[in-house]
Coordinates of C-alpha atoms and ligand atoms in Angstrom, one line a residue:
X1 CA 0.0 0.0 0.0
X2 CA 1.0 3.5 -0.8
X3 CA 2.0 5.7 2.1
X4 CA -0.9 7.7 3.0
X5 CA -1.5 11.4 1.9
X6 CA -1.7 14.0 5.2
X7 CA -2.1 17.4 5.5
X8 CA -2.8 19.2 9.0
X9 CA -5.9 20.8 9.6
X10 CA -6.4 23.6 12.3
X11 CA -9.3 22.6 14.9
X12 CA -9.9 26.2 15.4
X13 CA -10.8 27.4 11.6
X14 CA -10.2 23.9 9.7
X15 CA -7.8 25.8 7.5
X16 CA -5.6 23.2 6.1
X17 CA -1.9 23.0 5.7
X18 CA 0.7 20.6 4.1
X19 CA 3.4 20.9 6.8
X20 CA 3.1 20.7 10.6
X21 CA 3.8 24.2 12.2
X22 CA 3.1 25.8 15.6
X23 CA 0.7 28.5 14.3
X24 CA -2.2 28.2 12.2
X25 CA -1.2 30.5 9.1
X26 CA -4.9 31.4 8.6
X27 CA -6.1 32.0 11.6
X28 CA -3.5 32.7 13.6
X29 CA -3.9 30.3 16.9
X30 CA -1.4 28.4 18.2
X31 CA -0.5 24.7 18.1
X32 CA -4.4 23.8 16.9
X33 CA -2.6 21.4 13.7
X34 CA -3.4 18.3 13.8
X35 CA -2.6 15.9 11.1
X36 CA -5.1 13.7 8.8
X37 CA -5.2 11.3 6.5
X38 CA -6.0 13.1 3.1
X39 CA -6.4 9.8 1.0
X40 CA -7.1 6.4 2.2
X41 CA -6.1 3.6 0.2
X42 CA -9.1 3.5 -1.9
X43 CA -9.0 -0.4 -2.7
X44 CA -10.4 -1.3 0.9
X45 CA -14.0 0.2 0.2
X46 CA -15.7 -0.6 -2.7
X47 CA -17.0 2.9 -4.7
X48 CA -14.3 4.4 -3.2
X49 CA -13.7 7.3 -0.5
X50 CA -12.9 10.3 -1.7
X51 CA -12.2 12.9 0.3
X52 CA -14.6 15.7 1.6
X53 CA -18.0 16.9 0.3
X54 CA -19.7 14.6 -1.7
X55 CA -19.6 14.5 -5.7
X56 CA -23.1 13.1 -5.8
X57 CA -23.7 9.0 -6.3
X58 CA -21.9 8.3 -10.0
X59 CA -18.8 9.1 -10.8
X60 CA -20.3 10.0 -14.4
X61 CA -21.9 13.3 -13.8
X62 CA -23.6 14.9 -16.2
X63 CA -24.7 18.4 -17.0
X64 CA -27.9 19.1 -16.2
X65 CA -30.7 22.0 -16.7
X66 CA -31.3 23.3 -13.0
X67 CA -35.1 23.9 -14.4
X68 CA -35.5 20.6 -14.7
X69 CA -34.7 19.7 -11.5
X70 CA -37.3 18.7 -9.2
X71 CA -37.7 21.1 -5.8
X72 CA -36.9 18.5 -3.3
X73 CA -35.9 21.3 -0.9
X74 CA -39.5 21.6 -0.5
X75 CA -40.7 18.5 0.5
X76 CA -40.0 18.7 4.3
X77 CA -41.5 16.3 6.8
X78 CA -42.4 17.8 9.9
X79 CA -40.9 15.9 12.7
X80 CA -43.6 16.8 15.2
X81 CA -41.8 18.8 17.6
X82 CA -42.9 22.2 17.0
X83 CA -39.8 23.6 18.4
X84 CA -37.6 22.1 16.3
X85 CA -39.1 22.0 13.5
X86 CA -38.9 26.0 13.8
X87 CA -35.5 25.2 13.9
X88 CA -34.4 23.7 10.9
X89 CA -36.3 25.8 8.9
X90 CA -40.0 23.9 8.5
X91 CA -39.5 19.9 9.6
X92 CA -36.9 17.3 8.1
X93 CA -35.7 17.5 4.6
X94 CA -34.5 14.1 2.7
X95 CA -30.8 13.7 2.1
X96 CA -29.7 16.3 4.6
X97 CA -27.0 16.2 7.2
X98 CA -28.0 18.6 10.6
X99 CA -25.0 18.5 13.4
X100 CA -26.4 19.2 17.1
X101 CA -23.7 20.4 18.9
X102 CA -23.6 21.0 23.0
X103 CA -22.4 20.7 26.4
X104 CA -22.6 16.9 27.1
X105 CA -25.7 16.6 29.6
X106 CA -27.4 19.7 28.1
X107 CA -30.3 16.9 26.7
X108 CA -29.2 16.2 23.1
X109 CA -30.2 13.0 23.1
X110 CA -33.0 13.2 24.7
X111 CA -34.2 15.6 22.1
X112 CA -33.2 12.8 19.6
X113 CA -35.2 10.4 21.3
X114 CA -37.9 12.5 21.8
X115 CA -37.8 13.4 17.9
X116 CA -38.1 9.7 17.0
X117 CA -40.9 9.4 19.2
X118 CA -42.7 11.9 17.8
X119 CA -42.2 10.7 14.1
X120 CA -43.5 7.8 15.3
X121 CA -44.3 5.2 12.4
X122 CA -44.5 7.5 9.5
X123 CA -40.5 7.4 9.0
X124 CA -38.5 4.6 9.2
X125 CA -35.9 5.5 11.7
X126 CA -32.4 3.9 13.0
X127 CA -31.0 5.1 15.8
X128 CA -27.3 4.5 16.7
X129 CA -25.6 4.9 19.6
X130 CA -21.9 4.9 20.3
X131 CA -22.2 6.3 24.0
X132 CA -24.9 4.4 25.5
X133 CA -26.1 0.2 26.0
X134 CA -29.1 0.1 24.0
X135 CA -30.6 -0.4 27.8
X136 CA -30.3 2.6 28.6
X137 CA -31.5 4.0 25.4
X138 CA -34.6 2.1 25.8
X139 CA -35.2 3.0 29.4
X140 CA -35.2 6.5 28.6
X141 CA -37.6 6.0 26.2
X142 CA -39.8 4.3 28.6
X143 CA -38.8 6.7 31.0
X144 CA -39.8 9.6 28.2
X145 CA -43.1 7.9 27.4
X146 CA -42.4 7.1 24.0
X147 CA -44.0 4.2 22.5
X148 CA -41.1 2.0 21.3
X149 CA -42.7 -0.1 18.8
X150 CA -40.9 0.3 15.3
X151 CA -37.9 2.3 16.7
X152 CA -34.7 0.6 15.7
X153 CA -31.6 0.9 17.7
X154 CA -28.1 0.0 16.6
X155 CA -25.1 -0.3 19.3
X156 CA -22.1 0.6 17.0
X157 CA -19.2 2.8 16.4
X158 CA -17.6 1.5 13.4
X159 CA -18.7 3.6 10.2
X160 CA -18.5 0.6 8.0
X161 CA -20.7 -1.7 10.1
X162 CA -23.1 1.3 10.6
X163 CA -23.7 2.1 6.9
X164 CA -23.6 -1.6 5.7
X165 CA -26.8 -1.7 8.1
X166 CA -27.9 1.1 7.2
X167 CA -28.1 0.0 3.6
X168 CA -29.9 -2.9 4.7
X169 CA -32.6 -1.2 7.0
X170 CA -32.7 2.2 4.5
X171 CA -34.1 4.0 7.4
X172 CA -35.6 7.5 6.3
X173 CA -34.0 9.2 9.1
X174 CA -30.5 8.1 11.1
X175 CA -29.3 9.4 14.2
X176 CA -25.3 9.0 15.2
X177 CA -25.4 9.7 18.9
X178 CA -22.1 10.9 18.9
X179 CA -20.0 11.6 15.9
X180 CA -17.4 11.7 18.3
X181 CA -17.1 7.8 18.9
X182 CA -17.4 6.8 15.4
X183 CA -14.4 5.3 13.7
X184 CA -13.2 4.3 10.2
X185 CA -11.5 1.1 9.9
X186 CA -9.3 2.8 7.4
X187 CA -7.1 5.2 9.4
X188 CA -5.4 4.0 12.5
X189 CA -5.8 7.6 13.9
X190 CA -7.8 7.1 17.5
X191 CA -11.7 7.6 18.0
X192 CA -12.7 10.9 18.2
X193 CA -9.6 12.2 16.9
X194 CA -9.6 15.2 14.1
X195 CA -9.0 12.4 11.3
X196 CA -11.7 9.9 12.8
X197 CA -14.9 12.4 12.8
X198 CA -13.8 14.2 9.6
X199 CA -13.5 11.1 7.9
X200 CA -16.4 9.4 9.6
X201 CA -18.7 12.4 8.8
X202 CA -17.9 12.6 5.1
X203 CA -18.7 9.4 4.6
X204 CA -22.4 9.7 6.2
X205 CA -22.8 13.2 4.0
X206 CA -22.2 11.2 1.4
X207 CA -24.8 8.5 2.3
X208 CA -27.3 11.2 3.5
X209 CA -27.2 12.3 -0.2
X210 CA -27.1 8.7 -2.3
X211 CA -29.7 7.7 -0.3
X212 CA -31.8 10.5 1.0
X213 CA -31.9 10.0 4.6
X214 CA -32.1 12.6 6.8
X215 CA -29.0 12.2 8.9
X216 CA -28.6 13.6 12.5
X217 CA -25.3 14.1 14.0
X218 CA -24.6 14.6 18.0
X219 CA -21.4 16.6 18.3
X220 CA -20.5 17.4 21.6
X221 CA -18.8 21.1 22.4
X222 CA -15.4 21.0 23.3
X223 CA -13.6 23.2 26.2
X224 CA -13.0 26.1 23.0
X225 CA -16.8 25.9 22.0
X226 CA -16.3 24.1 18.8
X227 CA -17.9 20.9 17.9
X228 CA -15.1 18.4 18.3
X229 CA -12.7 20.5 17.7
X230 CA -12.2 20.7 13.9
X231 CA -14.9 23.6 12.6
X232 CA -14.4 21.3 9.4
X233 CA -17.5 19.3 10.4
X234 CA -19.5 22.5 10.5
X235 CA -18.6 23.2 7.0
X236 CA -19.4 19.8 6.0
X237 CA -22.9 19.3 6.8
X238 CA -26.5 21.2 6.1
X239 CA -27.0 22.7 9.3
X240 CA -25.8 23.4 12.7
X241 CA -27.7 23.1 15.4
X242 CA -26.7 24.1 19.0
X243 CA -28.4 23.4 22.0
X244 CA -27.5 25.5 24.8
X245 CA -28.7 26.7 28.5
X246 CA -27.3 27.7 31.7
X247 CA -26.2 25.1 34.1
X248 CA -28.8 25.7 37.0
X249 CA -31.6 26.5 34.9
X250 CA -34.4 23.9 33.0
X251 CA -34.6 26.5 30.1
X252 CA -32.8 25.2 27.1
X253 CA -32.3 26.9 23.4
X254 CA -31.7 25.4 20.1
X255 CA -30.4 28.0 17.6
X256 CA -29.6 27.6 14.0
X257 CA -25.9 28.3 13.8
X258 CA -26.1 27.7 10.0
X259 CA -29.1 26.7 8.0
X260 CA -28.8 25.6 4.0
X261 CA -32.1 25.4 4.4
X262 CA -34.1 28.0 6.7
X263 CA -32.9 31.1 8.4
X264 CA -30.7 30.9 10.6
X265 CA -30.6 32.2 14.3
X266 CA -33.6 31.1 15.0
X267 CA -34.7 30.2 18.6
X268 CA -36.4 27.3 19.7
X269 CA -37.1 27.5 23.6
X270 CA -37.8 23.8 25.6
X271 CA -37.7 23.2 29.2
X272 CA -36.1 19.8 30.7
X273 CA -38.3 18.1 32.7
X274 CA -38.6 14.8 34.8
X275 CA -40.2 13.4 31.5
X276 CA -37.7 15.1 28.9
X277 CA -37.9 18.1 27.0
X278 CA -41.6 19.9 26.9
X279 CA -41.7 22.7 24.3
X280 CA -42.0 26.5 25.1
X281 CA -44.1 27.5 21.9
X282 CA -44.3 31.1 23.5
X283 CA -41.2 32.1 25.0
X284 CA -41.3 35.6 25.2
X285 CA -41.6 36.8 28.4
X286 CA -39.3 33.9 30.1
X287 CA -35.9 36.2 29.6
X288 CA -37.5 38.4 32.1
X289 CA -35.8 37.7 35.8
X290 CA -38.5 38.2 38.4
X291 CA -38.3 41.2 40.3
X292 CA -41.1 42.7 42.0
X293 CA -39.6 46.1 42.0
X294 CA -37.2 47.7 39.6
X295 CA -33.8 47.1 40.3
X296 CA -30.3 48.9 39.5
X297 CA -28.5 47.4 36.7
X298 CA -31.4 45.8 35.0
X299 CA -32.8 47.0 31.5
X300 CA -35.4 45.1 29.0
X301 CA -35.0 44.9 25.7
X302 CA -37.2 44.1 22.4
X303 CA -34.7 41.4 20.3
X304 CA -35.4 39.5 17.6
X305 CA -34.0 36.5 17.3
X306 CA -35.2 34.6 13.9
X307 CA -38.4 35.3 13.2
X308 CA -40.3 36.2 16.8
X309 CA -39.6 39.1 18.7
X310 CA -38.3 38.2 22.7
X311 CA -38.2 40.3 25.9
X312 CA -34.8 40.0 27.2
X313 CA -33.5 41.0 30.8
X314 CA -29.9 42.8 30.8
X315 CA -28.2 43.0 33.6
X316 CA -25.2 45.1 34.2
X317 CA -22.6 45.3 37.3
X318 CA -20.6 48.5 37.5
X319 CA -18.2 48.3 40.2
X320 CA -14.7 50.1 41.2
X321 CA -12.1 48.7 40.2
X322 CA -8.7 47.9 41.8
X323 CA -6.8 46.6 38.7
X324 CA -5.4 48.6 36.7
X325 CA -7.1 47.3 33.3
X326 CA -11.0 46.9 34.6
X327 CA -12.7 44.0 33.4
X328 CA -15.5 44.0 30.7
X329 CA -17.1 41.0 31.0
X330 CA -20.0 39.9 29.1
X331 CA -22.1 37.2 29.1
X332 CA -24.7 36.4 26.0
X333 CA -23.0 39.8 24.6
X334 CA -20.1 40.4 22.3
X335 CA -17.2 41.6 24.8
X336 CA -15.8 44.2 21.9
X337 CA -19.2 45.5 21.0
X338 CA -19.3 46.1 24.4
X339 CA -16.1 47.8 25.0
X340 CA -16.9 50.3 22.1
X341 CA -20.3 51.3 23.8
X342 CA -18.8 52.3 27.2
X343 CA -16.4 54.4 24.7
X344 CA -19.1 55.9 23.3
X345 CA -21.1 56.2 27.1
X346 CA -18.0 58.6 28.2
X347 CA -17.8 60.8 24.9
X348 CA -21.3 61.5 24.3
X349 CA -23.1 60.1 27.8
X350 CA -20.7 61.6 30.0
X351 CA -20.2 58.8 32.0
X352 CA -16.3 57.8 32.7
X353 CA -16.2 54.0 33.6
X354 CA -12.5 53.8 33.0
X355 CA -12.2 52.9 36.2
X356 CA -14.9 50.1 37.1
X357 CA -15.2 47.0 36.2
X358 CA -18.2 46.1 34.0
X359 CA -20.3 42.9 33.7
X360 CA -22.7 42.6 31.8
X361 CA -25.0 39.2 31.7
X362 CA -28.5 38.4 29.5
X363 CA -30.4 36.9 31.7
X364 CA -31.8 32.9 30.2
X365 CA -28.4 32.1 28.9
X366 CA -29.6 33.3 25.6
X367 CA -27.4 34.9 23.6
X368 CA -28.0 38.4 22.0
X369 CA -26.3 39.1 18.5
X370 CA -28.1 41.5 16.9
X371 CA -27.3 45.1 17.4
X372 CA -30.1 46.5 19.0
X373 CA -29.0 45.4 22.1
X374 CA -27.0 48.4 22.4
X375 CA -29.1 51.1 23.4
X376 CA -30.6 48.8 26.4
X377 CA -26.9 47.9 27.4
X378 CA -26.1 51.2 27.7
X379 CA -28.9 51.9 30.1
X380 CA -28.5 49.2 32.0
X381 CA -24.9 49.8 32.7
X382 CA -25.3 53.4 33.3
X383 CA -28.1 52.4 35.5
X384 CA -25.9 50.5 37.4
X385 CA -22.5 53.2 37.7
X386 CA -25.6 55.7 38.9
X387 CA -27.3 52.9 41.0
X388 CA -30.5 54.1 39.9
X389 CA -33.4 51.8 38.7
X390 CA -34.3 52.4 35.4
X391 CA -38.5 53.3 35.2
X392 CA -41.1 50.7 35.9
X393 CA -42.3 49.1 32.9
X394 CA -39.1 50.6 30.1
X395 CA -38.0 48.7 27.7
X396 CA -35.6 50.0 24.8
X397 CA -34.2 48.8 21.9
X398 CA -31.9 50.8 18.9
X399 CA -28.1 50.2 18.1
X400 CA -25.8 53.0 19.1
X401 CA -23.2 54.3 16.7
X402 CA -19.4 56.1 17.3
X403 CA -20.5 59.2 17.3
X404 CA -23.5 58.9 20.0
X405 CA -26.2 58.6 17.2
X406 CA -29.1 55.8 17.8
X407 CA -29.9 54.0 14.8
X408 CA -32.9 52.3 13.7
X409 CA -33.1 48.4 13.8
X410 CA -35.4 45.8 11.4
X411 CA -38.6 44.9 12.5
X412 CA -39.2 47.8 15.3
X413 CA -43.6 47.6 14.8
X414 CA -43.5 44.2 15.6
X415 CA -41.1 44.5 19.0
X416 CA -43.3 47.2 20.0
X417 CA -46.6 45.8 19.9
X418 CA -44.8 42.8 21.6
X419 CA -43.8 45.3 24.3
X420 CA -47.7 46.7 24.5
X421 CA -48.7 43.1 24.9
X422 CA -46.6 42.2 27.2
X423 CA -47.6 45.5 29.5
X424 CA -44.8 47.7 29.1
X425 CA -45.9 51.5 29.5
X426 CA -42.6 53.4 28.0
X427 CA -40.6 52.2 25.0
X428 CA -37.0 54.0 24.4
X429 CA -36.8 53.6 20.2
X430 CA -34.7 55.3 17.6
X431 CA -36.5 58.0 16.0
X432 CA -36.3 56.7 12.8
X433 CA -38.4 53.7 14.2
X434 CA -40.6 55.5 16.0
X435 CA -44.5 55.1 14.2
X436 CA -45.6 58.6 13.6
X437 CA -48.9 58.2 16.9
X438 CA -46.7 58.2 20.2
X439 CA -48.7 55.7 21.8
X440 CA -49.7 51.8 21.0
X441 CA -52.2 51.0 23.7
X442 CA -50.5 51.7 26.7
X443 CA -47.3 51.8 25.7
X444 CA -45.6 55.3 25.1
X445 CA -42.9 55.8 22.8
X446 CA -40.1 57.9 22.6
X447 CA -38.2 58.5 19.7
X448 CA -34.8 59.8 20.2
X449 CA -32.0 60.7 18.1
X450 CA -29.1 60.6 20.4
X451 CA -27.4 58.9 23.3
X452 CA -28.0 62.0 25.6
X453 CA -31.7 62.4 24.7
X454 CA -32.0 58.7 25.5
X455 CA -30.5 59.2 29.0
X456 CA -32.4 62.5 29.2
X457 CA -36.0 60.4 28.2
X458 CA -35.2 57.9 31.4
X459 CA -35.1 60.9 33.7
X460 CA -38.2 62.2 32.4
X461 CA -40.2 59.2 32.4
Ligands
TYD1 P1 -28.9 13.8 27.6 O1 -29.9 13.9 26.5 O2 -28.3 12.5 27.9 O3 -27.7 14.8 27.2 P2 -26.6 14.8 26.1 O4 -27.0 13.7 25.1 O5 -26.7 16.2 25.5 O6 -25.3 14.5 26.7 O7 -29.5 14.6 28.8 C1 -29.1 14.2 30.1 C2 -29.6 15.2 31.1 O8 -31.0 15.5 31.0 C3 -29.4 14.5 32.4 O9 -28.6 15.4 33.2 C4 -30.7 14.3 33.0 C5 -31.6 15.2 32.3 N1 -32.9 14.6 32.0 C6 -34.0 15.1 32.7 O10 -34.0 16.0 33.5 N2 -35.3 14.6 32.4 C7 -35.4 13.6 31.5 O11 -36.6 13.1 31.3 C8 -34.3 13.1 30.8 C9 -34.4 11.9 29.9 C10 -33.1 13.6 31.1
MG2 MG1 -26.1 11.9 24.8

């Protein structure tokens, strides 16, 4: 046999090199290489296993008119969990490949079960597990209340065994609980190594799409936040899926990292029970922490995460500091975004905070992306360095620019009315979002054009 071909992939971007060296060349982080096997002596598997992606099920592939292609992207089949289904854009499509990634106990598999259970008989389903005895996946299931009959099981970690059953079974949909475990008899590389999963997951993306089965991979989150390891596997498959919640609390999210097909970044909300995962069809109000009276520190905001608004609690902690570079901490917040808006809170706020440290926490463990975050971040952190509660019943949204401007964000109708719904009385908007009647029901809104009329509208309220 030929000596292999390796190159050595970064686990931090999946940049890949042809020499080992200390620093990743595109990404810049250190000692992340790891070395793969590029081609693997292709006389061992029959069809071949070429490397990466998939080149679709002949090797003579002809050109086609795209017209003429039937809309398969269309044909989804709901998988019966609301939630999810939100998720990935509308329900299961044929022939696609969707990573879950998350903290291991965070219910992953659970949601897997669940999922089966709720298909129930109208997909053929396999489920294979490289973590657990099948006697323990069935006595969650009992233990879940799902009805067992016509769920198939498959204790297995070696990627040949599991697709030469799965081309005997041809199940519809085919969960690998966890990618991690899986092996290829072809490289000598250890389970759960860089090599392993790559190689193992390229060969069920390619399955996924020869056969059309819905494929569902468990990736669990390493100690850097990516899915094991290699970001390759991310670029690999149709979507990625994470599930995510704060250790203490039942409230878990799954959000669409990347969706080929739905948008991505958006939210579904469940809640871990003593009989799995229930659904939270209307989350909205659950980012709110509980305080009878208003509190120091603490700001609502409208966001809108996918495609339903959310109210959102932001906390801040301004504190003096005794180190000579303060902390900025955030949590569910980008750290620079939030370094830029205390810049902005002394030039045009007039609030120096040079000296405190600064944490700033969205309450749910959800995490807040979009920019409109700003304006309520600002307020709460001010609120805070004053120790001043904001007013009763405020809730803000707008993104703050360098030079103390509030801009508009997308969408601002539908956050307010959620706000008037929800029984907010004042709203904090950028002008440019602000409907021309000040008032929806009871909720007032002000429309300001500036940091400082902002501040000045929480005094007068
Ligand atoms: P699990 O799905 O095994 O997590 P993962 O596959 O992501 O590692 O979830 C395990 C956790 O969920 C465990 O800590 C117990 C909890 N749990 C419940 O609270 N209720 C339940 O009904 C089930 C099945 C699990
Ligand atoms: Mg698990």
């Amino acid at each position: 046999m030929a000596k292999a071909k390796t190159a050595y992939v970064c686990s931090e971007c999946g940049g890949e090199h042809s020499k080992w060296q200390g620093q990743c060349a595109e990404c810049g982080v250190w000692n992340s290489l790891s070395e793969i096997v590029l081609e693997v002596a292709t006389k061992t598997v029959a069809g071949g296993a070429r490397r990466g992606g998939y080149a679709g099920a002949s090797d003579a592939a002809k050109v086609t008119r795209l017209a003429s292609i039937a809309d398969v992207a269309d044909e989804r089949s709901a998988t019966g969990i609301g939630e999810l289904d939100r998720v990935l854009g509308g329900g299961l499509v044929a022939g696609s490949v969707v990573l879950i990634g998350g903290d291991p106990g965070i219910g992953k598999s659970t949601l897997l079960l669940q999922m089966l259970g709720a298909i129930g008989g109208r997909l053929r389903s396999l489920y294979v597990t490289g973590e657990e005895s099948l006697a323990q996946v069935a006595a969650r299931g009992r233990r879940l209340g799902i009805n067992l009959d016509g769920l198939e099981a498959l204790a297995e970690t070696s990627i040949e065994r599991i697709l030469g059953e799965a081309a005997t079974s041809k199940p519809e949909v085919l969960i690998i609980d966890s990618i991690q475990t899986i092996w290829t008899e072809l490289l000598t590389a250890a389970p759960g190594s860089v090599s392993q999963v790559r190689e193992s997951a390229a060969r069920l993306v390619r399955f996924a799409k020869e056969s059309g089965t819905s494929v569902f991979l468990v990736g669990h989150v390493t100690k850097e936040g990516g899915i094991a390891g290699p970001r390759v596997l991310e670029h690999m498959v149709d979507a990625v899926l994470y599930f995510e919640g704060e250790s203490g609390s039942r409230l878990r999210i799954l959000r669409a990292f990347k969706n080929r097909f739905g948008a991505v970044n958006e939210l579904g909300v469940f809640a871990m029970s003593g009989k799995g995962l229930k659904e939270v069809p209307n989350p909205s109000a659950i980012f709110l922490s509980a305080h009878s009276q208003p509190t120091p520190g603490s700001a609502v905001m409208v966001t809108r995460e996918g495609t339903r608004p959310l109210l959102v609690e932001v906390q801040a902690l301004v504190d003096g500091s005794a180190l000579p570079n303060p902390r900025r901490v955030t949590l569910g917040l980008e750290q620079n975004r939030l370094a830029m808006l205390l810049a902005v809170l002394h030039r045009h706020g007039g609030a120096a905070v040079h000296d405190q440290d600064v944490f700033v926490n969205v309450v749910g463990g959800i995490r807040v992306q979009e920019t409109a975050a700003d304006l309520p971040v600002l307020l709460a952190v001010l609120s805070s360095f004053r120790d001043r509660a904001l007013p009763d019943k405020l809730v803000a949204f707008g993104e703050v620019g360098l030079s103390g401007e509030i801009r508009p964000v997308p969408n601002a109708e539908e956050r307010l009315r959620e706000a008037a719904t929800h029984g907010f009385r004042h709203a904090i908007v950028p002008k440019a979002n602000a409907p021309k009647k000040s008032r929806m029901g009871d909720l007032e809104i002000i429309g300001v054009e500036r940091l400082g009329d902002a501040l000045a509208a929480t005094a007068e309220i």
